[in-house]
Amino acid sequence: MRKPIIAGNWKMYKTIPEGRSLVQGVIQKLTGYNEVEVVFCPPFTALSAVKDLTGGTSFGVGAQDLYWKEQGAFTGEISPLMLKDIGCDYVIIGHSERREHFGETDETVNLKVKAALAAGIKPIICVGETLAQREAGETQNLIKRQTELALKDIETSAIPRIVIAYEPIWAIGTGKSSNGTDANEVIGLIRKTVAGIFGNESAEQIRIQYGGSVKPENIKEFMDQPEIDGALVGGASLEIDTFVKIVKY
Ligand code: PGA
């Protein structure tokens, strides 16, 4: 049985005090609720403060990116060892905003996935198509390719530690979510792709989330689908009550 995982991607929002009060509020309302694994992904500046609040609880902490080298002259970058040092459990890799604005490619995604795993941090790998790609009928091929390239040369034993987030780009921050059936179909394809490379057992273990305009009103539609194991939530993770409602779908 795959445990559902719901992660809040705060993007470039929340100061340290704002982040603290969000996390305190969520923890207070969800204490004792263990059906779902909950992960907070604040900006780098608030990671340590969030870790202080979640230490010793079942709540996880994730970064939103990392660099693949352990250390060196890479001004502005953050290494896997630094994230491990803070106590990060997860790291989001290859979010479409990083692919679009910051030059992330399938190759750098793969380097980052390997670096995270080597440091003992669990990657949340994002894949997804644009509206133009969807309308051109390219979704299946593109998602398959993104998945294969992200997981290139990964050891089979690492698969249970990996999370994939299927986020159709046209659904991110637009209020226009996919629907349960379509998302389930693409996520099923991702699982089939994993099975093709790593075998059925690994495919049954890997957790695959849906992301893109997830809110309290639509979370159940996604979580009711057999292939969908959780959600990567952006905007709706920034408020205590909406995020708690999503977790308690
Ligand atoms: P959204 O963002 O929930 O605001 O659409 C999701 C994401 O980018 O991870």
Short mmCIF file of C-alpha atoms and ligand atoms in Angstrom, two decimals:
data_model
loop_
_atom_site.label_atom_id
_atom_site.label_comp_id
_atom_site.label_asym_id
_atom_site.label_seq_id
_atom_site.Cartn_x
_atom_site.Cartn_y
_atom_site.Cartn_z
CA MET A 1 0.00 0.00 0.00
CA ARG A 2 1.32 3.40 -0.99
CA LYS A 3 0.86 6.06 1.67
CA PRO A 4 -0.62 9.24 0.18
CA ILE A 5 1.73 12.23 0.21
CA ILE A 6 0.56 15.83 0.04
CA ALA A 7 3.26 18.47 -0.29
CA GLY A 8 2.89 22.23 -0.12
CA ASN A 9 5.09 24.06 -2.59
CA TRP A 10 5.30 27.59 -1.17
CA LYS A 11 7.25 28.87 -4.20
CA MET A 12 8.67 32.35 -3.52
CA TYR A 13 6.21 33.18 -0.74
CA LYS A 14 6.48 33.54 3.05
CA THR A 15 9.03 35.23 5.27
CA ILE A 16 10.33 33.26 8.24
CA PRO A 17 7.66 34.53 10.69
CA GLU A 18 4.91 33.97 8.11
CA GLY A 19 6.19 30.47 7.43
CA ARG A 20 6.36 29.70 11.12
CA SER A 21 2.77 30.67 11.77
CA LEU A 22 1.55 28.69 8.75
CA VAL A 23 3.37 25.56 9.89
CA GLN A 24 2.33 25.94 13.51
CA GLY A 25 -1.30 26.31 12.45
CA VAL A 26 -1.21 23.30 10.15
CA ILE A 27 0.53 21.09 12.72
CA GLN A 28 -1.97 22.09 15.38
CA LYS A 29 -4.91 21.14 13.18
CA LEU A 30 -3.40 17.91 11.87
CA THR A 31 -1.81 16.43 14.96
CA GLY A 32 -2.89 12.83 15.29
CA TYR A 33 -3.93 12.67 11.63
CA ASN A 34 -1.62 10.08 10.17
CA GLU A 35 -3.37 8.82 7.07
CA VAL A 36 -1.45 11.16 4.82
CA GLU A 37 2.23 12.13 4.76
CA VAL A 38 2.44 15.94 4.80
CA VAL A 39 5.48 17.84 3.54
CA PHE A 40 6.20 21.58 3.68
CA CYS A 41 8.42 23.00 0.91
CA PRO A 42 9.30 26.57 1.91
CA PRO A 43 11.88 28.80 0.24
CA PHE A 44 15.49 28.13 1.29
CA THR A 45 15.46 31.02 3.78
CA ALA A 46 12.67 29.46 5.87
CA LEU A 47 13.79 25.82 5.68
CA SER A 48 15.67 25.83 8.95
CA ALA A 49 12.87 27.52 10.86
CA VAL A 50 10.33 25.05 9.47
CA LYS A 51 12.59 22.13 10.31
CA ASP A 52 12.82 23.39 13.90
CA LEU A 53 9.02 23.26 14.14
CA THR A 54 8.60 19.86 12.49
CA GLY A 55 11.55 18.06 14.10
CA GLY A 56 10.31 15.04 16.03
CA THR A 57 6.92 15.09 14.25
CA SER A 58 5.74 13.10 11.23
CA PHE A 59 5.67 16.26 9.07
CA GLY A 60 8.33 16.39 6.38
CA VAL A 61 10.36 19.30 5.05
CA GLY A 62 11.43 19.76 1.45
CA ALA A 63 13.48 22.28 -0.51
CA GLN A 64 12.35 23.53 -3.92
CA ASP A 65 15.62 22.91 -5.77
CA LEU A 66 19.26 22.01 -5.24
CA TYR A 67 22.53 21.94 -7.15
CA TRP A 68 24.14 18.60 -7.93
CA LYS A 69 27.68 19.31 -6.65
CA GLU A 70 28.57 18.80 -3.02
CA GLN A 71 30.46 22.09 -2.73
CA GLY A 72 32.52 24.51 -4.78
CA ALA A 73 32.63 27.87 -6.51
CA PHE A 74 28.96 27.97 -7.54
CA THR A 75 27.73 31.34 -6.34
CA GLY A 76 24.10 31.33 -5.34
CA GLU A 77 23.63 27.56 -5.37
CA ILE A 78 22.69 25.21 -2.53
CA SER A 79 24.18 21.73 -2.32
CA PRO A 80 22.61 18.42 -1.28
CA LEU A 81 24.90 18.35 1.75
CA MET A 82 23.61 21.74 2.88
CA LEU A 83 20.02 20.54 2.60
CA LYS A 84 20.91 17.39 4.50
CA ASP A 85 22.59 19.57 7.11
CA ILE A 86 19.28 21.37 7.73
CA GLY A 87 17.50 18.03 7.93
CA CYS A 88 15.59 18.23 4.64
CA ASP A 89 13.64 15.07 3.89
CA TYR A 90 12.60 15.97 0.33
CA VAL A 91 13.56 18.22 -2.55
CA ILE A 92 11.40 19.27 -5.50
CA ILE A 93 13.32 18.79 -8.75
CA GLY A 94 12.46 19.97 -12.24
CA HIS A 95 9.42 22.09 -11.42
CA SER A 96 8.07 23.59 -14.63
CA GLU A 97 8.82 27.09 -13.37
CA ARG A 98 12.48 26.12 -13.08
CA ARG A 99 12.40 24.47 -16.50
CA GLU A 100 10.79 27.58 -18.01
CA HIS A 101 12.62 30.45 -16.29
CA PHE A 102 15.90 29.00 -15.03
CA GLY A 103 17.17 26.72 -17.75
CA GLU A 104 16.40 23.38 -16.09
CA THR A 105 16.65 20.53 -18.58
CA ASP A 106 15.97 16.80 -18.46
CA GLU A 107 19.74 16.31 -18.09
CA THR A 108 20.11 18.66 -15.09
CA VAL A 109 17.00 17.13 -13.54
CA ASN A 110 18.68 13.72 -13.75
CA LEU A 111 21.92 15.05 -12.20
CA LYS A 112 19.93 16.59 -9.37
CA VAL A 113 17.91 13.42 -8.74
CA LYS A 114 21.11 11.41 -8.43
CA ALA A 115 22.71 14.01 -6.15
CA ALA A 116 19.66 14.14 -3.88
CA LEU A 117 19.51 10.36 -3.57
CA ALA A 118 23.24 10.16 -2.86
CA ALA A 119 22.77 12.62 -0.01
CA GLY A 120 19.80 10.72 1.41
CA ILE A 121 17.19 13.26 0.34
CA LYS A 122 14.03 12.07 -1.40
CA PRO A 123 13.35 13.74 -4.75
CA ILE A 124 9.92 14.95 -5.84
CA ILE A 125 10.42 14.98 -9.61
CA CYS A 126 8.06 17.18 -11.63
CA VAL A 127 6.95 16.35 -15.14
CA GLY A 128 4.22 17.93 -17.24
CA GLU A 129 3.15 19.16 -20.65
CA THR A 130 2.23 22.63 -21.93
CA LEU A 131 -1.19 23.36 -23.37
CA ALA A 132 0.26 23.47 -26.88
CA GLN A 133 1.85 20.04 -26.37
CA ARG A 134 -1.41 18.64 -25.03
CA GLU A 135 -3.41 20.02 -27.95
CA ALA A 136 -0.87 18.63 -30.40
CA GLY A 137 -1.37 15.17 -28.88
CA GLU A 138 2.19 15.02 -27.55
CA THR A 139 1.38 14.50 -23.87
CA GLN A 140 2.04 10.76 -23.71
CA ASN A 141 5.36 10.80 -25.55
CA LEU A 142 6.60 13.84 -23.68
CA ILE A 143 5.71 12.55 -20.22
CA LYS A 144 7.26 9.19 -21.01
CA ARG A 145 10.46 10.86 -22.17
CA GLN A 146 10.65 13.24 -19.19
CA THR A 147 10.16 10.31 -16.82
CA GLU A 148 12.77 8.11 -18.51
CA LEU A 149 15.37 10.88 -18.63
CA ALA A 150 14.79 11.95 -15.02
CA LEU A 151 15.29 8.34 -13.87
CA LYS A 152 18.22 7.53 -16.16
CA ASP A 153 20.85 5.35 -14.44
CA ILE A 154 19.02 5.34 -11.10
CA GLU A 155 19.35 2.17 -9.02
CA THR A 156 16.17 0.12 -8.72
CA SER A 157 16.61 0.10 -4.94
CA ALA A 158 16.14 3.90 -4.91
CA ILE A 159 12.68 3.85 -6.49
CA PRO A 160 10.66 3.60 -3.23
CA ARG A 161 12.35 6.84 -2.11
CA ILE A 162 11.29 8.73 -5.23
CA VAL A 163 8.09 10.71 -5.71
CA ILE A 164 6.96 11.92 -9.13
CA ALA A 165 4.58 14.86 -9.51
CA TYR A 166 2.57 15.06 -12.71
CA GLU A 167 1.82 18.74 -13.17
CA PRO A 168 0.25 19.79 -16.47
CA ILE A 169 1.75 23.24 -16.98
CA TRP A 170 -1.53 24.74 -18.17
CA ALA A 171 -3.06 23.83 -14.80
CA ILE A 172 -0.42 25.44 -12.58
CA GLY A 173 -1.58 28.61 -10.87
CA THR A 174 -4.32 29.08 -13.45
CA GLY A 175 -7.30 27.81 -11.49
CA LYS A 176 -7.82 25.41 -14.40
CA SER A 177 -7.14 21.96 -13.01
CA SER A 178 -7.04 18.74 -14.96
CA ASN A 179 -9.76 16.23 -14.11
CA GLY A 180 -9.45 12.98 -12.23
CA THR A 181 -9.80 10.75 -15.28
CA ASP A 182 -7.24 12.55 -17.44
CA ALA A 183 -4.73 12.92 -14.60
CA ASN A 184 -5.20 9.24 -13.69
CA GLU A 185 -4.49 8.24 -17.27
CA VAL A 186 -1.22 10.18 -17.48
CA ILE A 187 -0.13 9.02 -14.04
CA GLY A 188 -0.90 5.45 -15.08
CA LEU A 189 1.40 6.00 -18.04
CA ILE A 190 4.16 7.26 -15.74
CA ARG A 191 3.76 4.12 -13.63
CA LYS A 192 3.90 1.97 -16.75
CA THR A 193 7.08 3.76 -17.80
CA VAL A 194 8.62 3.04 -14.40
CA ALA A 195 7.53 -0.61 -14.72
CA GLY A 196 9.19 -0.81 -18.13
CA ILE A 197 12.54 0.26 -16.71
CA PHE A 198 12.52 -1.03 -13.14
CA GLY A 199 9.88 -3.77 -13.09
CA ASN A 200 6.36 -4.08 -11.73
CA GLU A 201 7.31 -4.21 -8.08
CA SER A 202 9.06 -0.83 -8.27
CA ALA A 203 6.17 0.63 -10.23
CA GLU A 204 3.79 -0.44 -7.47
CA GLN A 205 5.99 1.23 -4.86
CA ILE A 206 6.69 4.61 -6.44
CA ARG A 207 4.33 7.38 -5.36
CA ILE A 208 2.97 9.69 -8.05
CA GLN A 209 1.21 12.94 -7.25
CA TYR A 210 -1.03 15.22 -9.26
CA GLY A 211 -0.35 18.97 -9.16
CA GLY A 212 -1.95 22.01 -10.75
CA SER A 213 -4.69 24.13 -9.14
CA VAL A 214 -5.43 21.56 -6.44
CA LYS A 215 -7.91 22.96 -3.92
CA PRO A 216 -10.25 21.69 -1.21
CA GLU A 217 -13.05 21.47 -3.81
CA ASN A 218 -11.23 19.16 -6.24
CA ILE A 219 -8.73 17.17 -4.16
CA LYS A 220 -11.11 14.24 -3.61
CA GLU A 221 -11.69 13.83 -7.34
CA PHE A 222 -7.96 13.27 -7.78
CA MET A 223 -7.40 11.17 -4.67
CA ASP A 224 -10.28 8.86 -5.61
CA GLN A 225 -8.31 7.73 -8.66
CA PRO A 226 -6.41 4.45 -8.30
CA GLU A 227 -3.12 5.71 -9.77
CA ILE A 228 -2.93 9.03 -7.89
CA ASP A 229 -1.02 8.90 -4.61
CA GLY A 230 -1.11 12.49 -3.51
CA ALA A 231 -0.81 16.11 -4.54
CA LEU A 232 1.74 18.84 -4.99
CA VAL A 233 -0.10 21.97 -3.95
CA GLY A 234 1.02 25.51 -4.72
CA GLY A 235 -1.29 28.45 -4.04
CA ALA A 236 -3.66 26.51 -1.78
CA SER A 237 -0.80 25.44 0.51
CA LEU A 238 -0.20 29.03 1.64
CA GLU A 239 -3.19 29.20 3.99
CA ILE A 240 -3.71 27.05 7.04
CA ASP A 241 -7.36 26.20 6.51
CA THR A 242 -7.25 25.45 2.79
CA PHE A 243 -4.14 23.29 3.13
CA VAL A 244 -5.60 21.39 6.09
CA LYS A 245 -8.82 20.77 4.15
CA ILE A 246 -6.81 19.37 1.25
CA VAL A 247 -4.85 17.05 3.53
CA LYS A 248 -8.08 15.82 5.13
CA TYR A 249 -9.78 15.24 1.78
P1 PGA B 1 -0.77 25.55 -7.99
O1 PGA B 1 0.79 25.15 -8.14
O2 PGA B 1 -1.36 24.60 -6.98
O3 PGA B 1 -0.74 26.98 -7.46
O4 PGA B 1 -1.39 25.43 -9.31
C1 PGA B 1 1.19 23.82 -8.15
C2 PGA B 1 2.70 23.74 -8.31
O5 PGA B 1 3.25 24.54 -9.06
O6 PGA B 1 3.37 22.88 -7.70
#
